[in-house]
PDB file of C-alpha atoms in Angstrom:
ATOM      1  CA  MET A   1      50.616  63.696  35.629  1.00 75.00           C
ATOM      2  CA  ASP A   2      52.138  65.430  32.748  1.00 90.00           C
ATOM      3  CA  ARG A   3      49.494  65.779  29.967  1.00 90.00           C
ATOM      4  CA  GLU A   4      51.873  65.110  27.067  1.00 95.00           C
ATOM      5  CA  ARG A   5      53.196  61.948  28.757  1.00 96.00           C
ATOM      6  CA  VAL A   6      49.662  60.815  29.230  1.00 97.00           C
ATOM      7  CA  LEU A   7      48.904  61.454  25.497  1.00 97.00           C
ATOM      8  CA  SER A   8      52.070  59.724  24.513  1.00 97.00           C
ATOM      9  CA  TRP A   9      51.297  56.671  26.577  1.00 98.00           C
ATOM     10  CA  THR A  10      47.755  56.406  25.233  1.00 98.00           C
ATOM     11  CA  LYS A  11      48.956  56.681  21.743  1.00 98.00           C
ATOM     12  CA  ALA A  12      51.624  53.808  22.000  1.00 98.00           C
ATOM     13  CA  GLU A  13      49.012  51.523  23.659  1.00 98.00           C
ATOM     14  CA  ARG A  14      46.227  52.263  21.002  1.00 98.00           C
ATOM     15  CA  LEU A  15      48.760  51.535  18.242  1.00 98.00           C
ATOM     16  CA  GLY A  16      50.147  48.357  19.910  1.00 98.00           C
ATOM     17  CA  LEU A  17      46.399  47.187  20.444  1.00 98.00           C
ATOM     18  CA  ALA A  18      45.620  47.841  16.722  1.00 98.00           C
ATOM     19  CA  ASP A  19      48.616  45.674  15.850  1.00 98.00           C
ATOM     20  CA  PHE A  20      47.253  42.992  18.027  1.00 98.00           C
ATOM     21  CA  LEU A  21      43.766  43.147  16.515  1.00 98.00           C
ATOM     22  CA  ASP A  22      45.409  42.953  13.017  1.00 98.00           C
ATOM     23  CA  ASP A  23      46.271  39.113  13.925  1.00 96.00           C
ATOM     24  CA  LEU A  24      42.901  38.131  14.962  1.00 98.00           C
ATOM     25  CA  GLU A  25      40.789  35.795  12.920  1.00 96.00           C
ATOM     26  CA  GLY A  26      37.131  35.908  12.061  1.00 93.00           C
ATOM     27  CA  ALA A  27      35.808  33.741  14.883  1.00 97.00           C
ATOM     28  CA  ASP A  28      37.859  35.600  17.319  1.00 98.00           C
ATOM     29  CA  TRP A  29      35.843  38.670  16.718  1.00 98.00           C
ATOM     30  CA  GLU A  30      32.699  36.916  17.986  1.00 98.00           C
ATOM     31  CA  THR A  31      34.161  35.727  21.130  1.00 98.00           C
ATOM     32  CA  PRO A  32      32.747  36.730  24.438  1.00 98.00           C
ATOM     33  CA  SER A  33      34.962  39.449  26.061  1.00 97.00           C
ATOM     34  CA  LEU A  34      35.597  39.933  29.775  1.00 96.00           C
ATOM     35  CA  CYS A  35      32.729  42.467  29.679  1.00 94.00           C
ATOM     36  CA  THR A  36      29.614  40.348  30.233  1.00 93.00           C
ATOM     37  CA  GLY A  37      27.485  40.595  27.206  1.00 95.00           C
ATOM     38  CA  TRP A  38      29.950  41.983  24.937  1.00 97.00           C
ATOM     39  CA  THR A  39      31.838  40.301  22.032  1.00 98.00           C
ATOM     40  CA  VAL A  40      35.348  41.357  21.026  1.00 98.00           C
ATOM     41  CA  HIS A  41      33.799  43.063  18.061  1.00 98.00           C
ATOM     42  CA  ASP A  42      31.394  45.108  20.541  1.00 98.00           C
ATOM     43  CA  VAL A  43      34.551  46.171  22.633  1.00 98.00           C
ATOM     44  CA  VAL A  44      36.552  47.317  19.646  1.00 98.00           C
ATOM     45  CA  ALA A  45      33.672  49.297  18.449  1.00 97.00           C
ATOM     46  CA  HIS A  46      33.455  50.868  21.909  1.00 96.00           C
ATOM     47  CA  LEU A  47      37.167  51.842  21.776  1.00 97.00           C
ATOM     48  CA  THR A  48      36.601  53.737  18.619  1.00 97.00           C
ATOM     49  CA  LEU A  49      33.988  55.934  20.208  1.00 95.00           C
ATOM     50  CA  SER A  50      36.143  57.359  22.824  1.00 91.00           C
ATOM     51  CA  THR A  51      37.416  60.044  20.408  1.00 94.00           C
ATOM     52  CA  ARG A  52      34.075  60.471  18.574  1.00 92.00           C
ATOM     53  CA  THR A  53      31.295  60.841  21.299  1.00 86.00           C
ATOM     54  CA  THR A  54      30.005  64.380  21.662  1.00 82.00           C
ATOM     55  CA  LEU A  55      28.180  65.820  24.538  1.00 82.00           C
ATOM     56  CA  PRO A  56      24.822  66.130  22.514  1.00 84.00           C
ATOM     57  CA  GLY A  57      25.271  62.573  21.329  1.00 83.00           C
ATOM     58  CA  MET A  58      25.954  61.337  25.019  1.00 81.00           C
ATOM     59  CA  VAL A  59      22.711  63.231  26.269  1.00 84.00           C
ATOM     60  CA  LYS A  60      20.774  61.529  23.522  1.00 86.00           C
ATOM     61  CA  GLY A  61      22.164  58.144  24.366  1.00 83.00           C
ATOM     62  CA  MET A  62      21.382  58.619  27.963  1.00 83.00           C
ATOM     63  CA  VAL A  63      17.946  59.474  27.147  1.00 87.00           C
ATOM     64  CA  ARG A  64      17.452  56.415  24.920  1.00 85.00           C
ATOM     65  CA  ALA A  65      18.775  54.315  27.903  1.00 84.00           C
ATOM     66  CA  ARG A  66      16.659  55.789  30.381  1.00 87.00           C
ATOM     67  CA  GLY A  67      19.642  57.165  32.494  1.00 83.00           C
ATOM     68  CA  ASP A  68      21.411  53.750  32.528  1.00 81.00           C
ATOM     69  CA  TRP A  69      25.056  54.641  31.691  1.00 84.00           C
ATOM     70  CA  GLU A  70      26.209  50.889  31.065  1.00 88.00           C
ATOM     71  CA  ARG A  71      23.270  50.417  28.796  1.00 90.00           C
ATOM     72  CA  MET A  72      23.997  53.465  26.747  1.00 91.00           C
ATOM     73  CA  GLU A  73      27.687  52.471  26.356  1.00 92.00           C
ATOM     74  CA  PHE A  74      26.483  48.849  25.363  1.00 92.00           C
ATOM     75  CA  ASP A  75      23.880  50.096  22.801  1.00 92.00           C
ATOM     76  CA  ALA A  76      26.187  52.647  21.328  1.00 93.00           C
ATOM     77  CA  ALA A  77      29.039  49.734  20.759  1.00 95.00           C
ATOM     78  CA  ARG A  78      26.553  47.264  19.405  1.00 95.00           C
ATOM     79  CA  ARG A  79      25.209  50.061  16.722  1.00 95.00           C
ATOM     80  CA  ARG A  80      28.812  50.676  15.862  1.00 96.00           C
ATOM     81  CA  ALA A  81      29.879  47.162  15.602  1.00 97.00           C
ATOM     82  CA  ALA A  82      26.674  46.536  13.284  1.00 97.00           C
ATOM     83  CA  ASP A  83      27.875  49.416  10.939  1.00 97.00           C
ATOM     84  CA  PHE A  84      31.542  48.493  10.570  1.00 98.00           C
ATOM     85  CA  GLY A  85      33.414  45.226  10.203  1.00 97.00           C
ATOM     86  CA  PRO A  86      36.796  44.456  12.032  1.00 98.00           C
ATOM     87  CA  ALA A  87      39.032  45.893   9.395  1.00 98.00           C
ATOM     88  CA  GLU A  88      37.185  49.232   9.339  1.00 98.00           C
ATOM     89  CA  LEU A  89      37.259  49.385  13.129  1.00 98.00           C
ATOM     90  CA  ILE A  90      40.994  48.760  13.572  1.00 98.00           C
ATOM     91  CA  ALA A  91      41.682  51.375  10.790  1.00 98.00           C
ATOM     92  CA  GLN A  92      39.341  54.011  12.657  1.00 97.00           C
ATOM     93  CA  PHE A  93      41.007  53.063  15.866  1.00 97.00           C
ATOM     94  CA  ARG A  94      44.586  53.610  14.431  1.00 97.00           C
ATOM     95  CA  GLU A  95      43.659  56.687  12.692  1.00 97.00           C
ATOM     96  CA  THR A  96      42.793  58.433  15.949  1.00 97.00           C
ATOM     97  CA  ALA A  97      45.399  56.980  18.132  1.00 97.00           C
ATOM     98  CA  ALA A  98      47.029  60.358  18.672  1.00 97.00           C
ATOM     99  CA  SER A  99      43.841  62.078  18.976  1.00 96.00           C
ATOM    100  CA  THR A 100      43.516  64.466  22.132  1.00 95.00           C
ATOM    101  CA  ARG A 101      39.745  64.270  21.931  1.00 93.00           C
ATOM    102  CA  ARG A 102      38.030  62.121  24.881  1.00 92.00           C
ATOM    103  CA  ALA A 103      34.332  61.386  25.899  1.00 89.00           C
ATOM    104  CA  PRO A 104      32.563  64.229  27.508  1.00 87.00           C
ATOM    105  CA  LEU A 105      33.192  64.372  31.347  1.00 86.00           C
ATOM    106  CA  SER A 106      36.292  61.904  31.013  1.00 91.00           C
ATOM    107  CA  ALA A 107      39.568  62.843  32.692  1.00 94.00           C
ATOM    108  CA  PRO A 108      42.970  62.829  30.644  1.00 94.00           C
ATOM    109  CA  LEU A 109      43.951  59.345  32.053  1.00 97.00           C
ATOM    110  CA  ASP A 110      40.443  57.617  31.336  1.00 97.00           C
ATOM    111  CA  PRO A 111      41.510  56.943  27.691  1.00 97.00           C
ATOM    112  CA  LEU A 112      44.701  55.151  28.784  1.00 98.00           C
ATOM    113  CA  VAL A 113      42.644  53.386  31.285  1.00 98.00           C
ATOM    114  CA  ASP A 114      40.203  52.388  28.684  1.00 97.00           C
ATOM    115  CA  VAL A 115      42.767  50.862  26.276  1.00 98.00           C
ATOM    116  CA  LEU A 116      44.767  49.005  28.744  1.00 98.00           C
ATOM    117  CA  VAL A 117      41.844  47.361  30.378  1.00 98.00           C
ATOM    118  CA  HIS A 118      39.894  46.599  27.221  1.00 98.00           C
ATOM    119  CA  GLY A 119      43.074  45.206  25.768  1.00 98.00           C
ATOM    120  CA  GLN A 120      42.839  42.726  28.526  1.00 97.00           C
ATOM    121  CA  ASP A 121      39.122  42.272  27.936  1.00 97.00           C
ATOM    122  CA  ILE A 122      39.822  41.242  24.533  1.00 98.00           C
ATOM    123  CA  ALA A 123      43.110  39.322  25.013  1.00 97.00           C
ATOM    124  CA  ARG A 124      42.369  37.074  27.802  1.00 96.00           C
ATOM    125  CA  PRO A 125      39.439  35.246  26.735  1.00 97.00           C
ATOM    126  CA  LEU A 126      41.144  34.517  23.292  1.00 97.00           C
ATOM    127  CA  GLY A 127      43.971  32.855  25.491  1.00 96.00           C
ATOM    128  CA  ARG A 128      46.383  35.381  24.363  1.00 96.00           C
ATOM    129  CA  VAL A 129      49.040  37.512  26.326  1.00 94.00           C
ATOM    130  CA  ARG A 130      48.949  41.248  25.958  1.00 95.00           C
ATOM    131  CA  PRO A 131      51.742  42.638  28.487  1.00 93.00           C
ATOM    132  CA  THR A 132      50.847  45.817  30.302  1.00 94.00           C
ATOM    133  CA  PRO A 133      53.659  48.394  30.813  1.00 96.00           C
ATOM    134  CA  GLN A 134      54.319  49.076  34.576  1.00 96.00           C
ATOM    135  CA  GLU A 135      54.705  52.644  34.709  1.00 97.00           C
ATOM    136  CA  GLN A 136      51.367  53.247  32.580  1.00 97.00           C
ATOM    137  CA  THR A 137      49.627  50.574  34.494  1.00 98.00           C
ATOM    138  CA  ILE A 138      50.381  51.857  37.835  1.00 97.00           C
ATOM    139  CA  ALA A 139      49.324  55.550  36.783  1.00 97.00           C
ATOM    140  CA  ALA A 140      46.090  54.101  35.427  1.00 98.00           C
ATOM    141  CA  LEU A 141      45.743  52.097  38.536  1.00 97.00           C
ATOM    142  CA  GLU A 142      46.141  55.261  40.717  1.00 97.00           C
ATOM    143  CA  HIS A 143      43.655  57.063  38.645  1.00 97.00           C
ATOM    144  CA  VAL A 144      40.969  54.242  38.991  1.00 97.00           C
ATOM    145  CA  LEU A 145      41.335  54.197  42.656  1.00 96.00           C
ATOM    146  CA  ALA A 146      40.957  57.826  43.203  1.00 95.00           C
ATOM    147  CA  SER A 147      38.020  58.346  40.372  1.00 95.00           C
ATOM    148  CA  PRO A 148      34.429  58.086  41.778  1.00 91.00           C
ATOM    149  CA  PHE A 149      33.483  56.691  38.354  1.00 90.00           C
ATOM    150  CA  TYR A 150      34.793  53.097  38.490  1.00 93.00           C
ATOM    151  CA  GLY A 151      33.316  52.355  41.985  1.00 91.00           C
ATOM    152  CA  ALA A 152      36.733  51.054  43.174  1.00 92.00           C
ATOM    153  CA  ARG A 153      36.547  52.906  46.641  1.00 89.00           C
ATOM    154  CA  LYS A 154      33.419  50.909  47.482  1.00 88.00           C
ATOM    155  CA  ARG A 155      34.485  47.660  45.818  1.00 87.00           C
ATOM    156  CA  LEU A 156      37.802  47.511  47.537  1.00 89.00           C
ATOM    157  CA  ARG A 157      37.084  49.181  50.692  1.00 87.00           C
ATOM    158  CA  GLY A 158      39.253  47.622  53.579  1.00 87.00           C
ATOM    159  CA  VAL A 159      41.415  45.713  50.992  1.00 90.00           C
ATOM    160  CA  ARG A 160      45.142  46.524  50.892  1.00 91.00           C
ATOM    161  CA  LEU A 161      46.525  46.091  47.233  1.00 93.00           C
ATOM    162  CA  VAL A 162      50.119  45.221  46.804  1.00 93.00           C
ATOM    163  CA  ALA A 163      51.791  44.715  43.427  1.00 95.00           C
ATOM    164  CA  THR A 164      54.117  41.995  43.037  1.00 94.00           C
ATOM    165  CA  ASP A 165      55.945  43.181  39.878  1.00 93.00           C
ATOM    166  CA  ALA A 166      56.321  46.760  40.840  1.00 94.00           C
ATOM    167  CA  ASN A 167      57.171  48.815  44.288  1.00 95.00           C
ATOM    168  CA  TRP A 168      53.610  50.052  44.977  1.00 96.00           C
ATOM    169  CA  SER A 169      50.774  49.334  47.460  1.00 95.00           C
ATOM    170  CA  ARG A 170      47.691  50.968  48.412  1.00 93.00           C
ATOM    171  CA  GLY A 171      44.920  50.663  51.011  1.00 88.00           C
ATOM    172  CA  GLU A 172      45.099  50.153  54.750  1.00 81.00           C
ATOM    173  CA  GLY A 173      42.757  47.234  55.284  1.00 76.00           C
ATOM    174  CA  GLN A 174      43.627  43.958  56.824  1.00 80.00           C
ATOM    175  CA  ASP A 175      42.602  42.098  53.797  1.00 86.00           C
ATOM    176  CA  GLU A 176      45.677  42.145  51.485  1.00 89.00           C
ATOM    177  CA  VAL A 177      45.684  41.020  47.757  1.00 90.00           C
ATOM    178  CA  ARG A 178      48.892  40.530  46.133  1.00 90.00           C
ATOM    179  CA  GLY A 179      49.425  40.110  42.483  1.00 92.00           C
ATOM    180  CA  PRO A 180      50.643  41.850  39.263  1.00 94.00           C
ATOM    181  CA  ALA A 181      49.762  45.456  38.579  1.00 95.00           C
ATOM    182  CA  GLY A 182      47.705  44.648  35.369  1.00 95.00           C
ATOM    183  CA  ASP A 183      45.599  42.058  37.125  1.00 94.00           C
ATOM    184  CA  LEU A 184      45.089  44.783  40.178  1.00 95.00           C
ATOM    185  CA  LEU A 185      43.841  47.145  37.473  1.00 96.00           C
ATOM    186  CA  LEU A 186      41.316  44.465  36.373  1.00 95.00           C
ATOM    187  CA  LEU A 187      40.272  44.074  39.955  1.00 93.00           C
ATOM    188  CA  ALA A 188      39.963  47.880  40.512  1.00 94.00           C
ATOM    189  CA  THR A 189      37.567  48.065  37.380  1.00 95.00           C
ATOM    190  CA  GLY A 190      35.354  45.174  38.711  1.00 92.00           C
ATOM    191  CA  ARG A 191      36.767  42.161  36.494  1.00 92.00           C
ATOM    192  CA  ALA A 192      36.894  38.995  38.298  1.00 85.00           C
ATOM    193  CA  ALA A 193      39.467  37.724  35.849  1.00 86.00           C
ATOM    194  CA  GLY A 194      42.031  39.845  37.769  1.00 82.00           C
ATOM    195  CA  LEU A 195      41.905  37.197  40.713  1.00 84.00           C
ATOM    196  CA  THR A 196      43.762  34.865  38.523  1.00 81.00           C
ATOM    197  CA  GLY A 197      47.073  34.284  40.347  1.00 69.00           C
ATOM    198  CA  MET A 198      46.227  36.565  43.134  1.00 78.00           C
ATOM    199  CA  SER A 199      47.170  35.457  46.620  1.00 76.00           C
ATOM    200  CA  GLY A 200      46.289  37.010  50.156  1.00 75.00           C
ATOM    201  CA  PRO A 201      43.054  36.969  52.273  1.00 76.00           C
ATOM    202  CA  GLY A 202      41.599  39.572  50.438  1.00 70.00           C
ATOM    203  CA  ALA A 203      41.366  37.468  47.236  1.00 76.00           C
ATOM    204  CA  GLU A 204      38.736  35.264  48.573  1.00 74.00           C
ATOM    205  CA  ARG A 205      36.618  38.145  49.713  1.00 72.00           C
ATOM    206  CA  LEU A 206      36.771  39.968  46.430  1.00 77.00           C
ATOM    207  CA  GLY A 207      35.842  36.702  44.685  1.00 74.00           C
ATOM    208  CA  ARG A 208      32.451  36.959  46.459  1.00 72.00           C
ATOM    209  CA  VAL A 209      31.542  40.385  45.199  1.00 66.00           C
ATOM    210  CA  LEU A 210      33.081  40.404  41.716  1.00 72.00           C
TER     211      LEU A 210
END
C-alpha cells in the first residue's frame, strides 16, 4: 500500500471526524462508547495520543499497568480526558490530522484503522451515522485480518467474511457472514455492534464470542 495514499486517507478521516465532533453537545461527551468502560470523551482523548505517544512514555505506561496493554491505553486516555475538555481535544486532533507520527510499534495503516473504528465507537451509541469510505475501509479490514495485534485470526477462525457493499471476501470457513464492509471491520476488531444487520450462519456463532 502506497504510504502517501494512506497518509492522505488518514488525514481526511481525521478532519472529517473532527468536524463530526464539533456538532456534539455536552451530554454526548459522557455517553458510553462501543469500547466497554470508555466514554466518548475518553475515546477522543485516546485518538489525540496516537501522534503524541513516545516509546519511553509507552514503556512507563506498561510498567504502571503491569503489562496490561488495554489497561495502559485506558489509563492514558482517562488522564488526558481529565486534563483537556472537548474543544481542546478537537483542536488537538485537527492540528495533527496530517501528522506522520504514529504510536511506537504501530504500522502505517494502524492510524487509519484507529480513526475509522473509533469514529463508529463514538457515532453509533449516539444514534448518528458516520459513513465509512469503501476503499479505505477495505484496506483497513485487510490490515486488521493480517495483523496479529487485533486478534482477528483467532476470533474469525473458520468464518468467511463477505462484503455486501463491495466486491470483497476473505476466509475459507463454512460459517459465512455477510454485511457492509464497515460492519465487518467492527467485527474484525472485536465489536459486537458490527453484527447489526449481518446475515449468514457465522453471525450467530460470532454473537456468542463477541
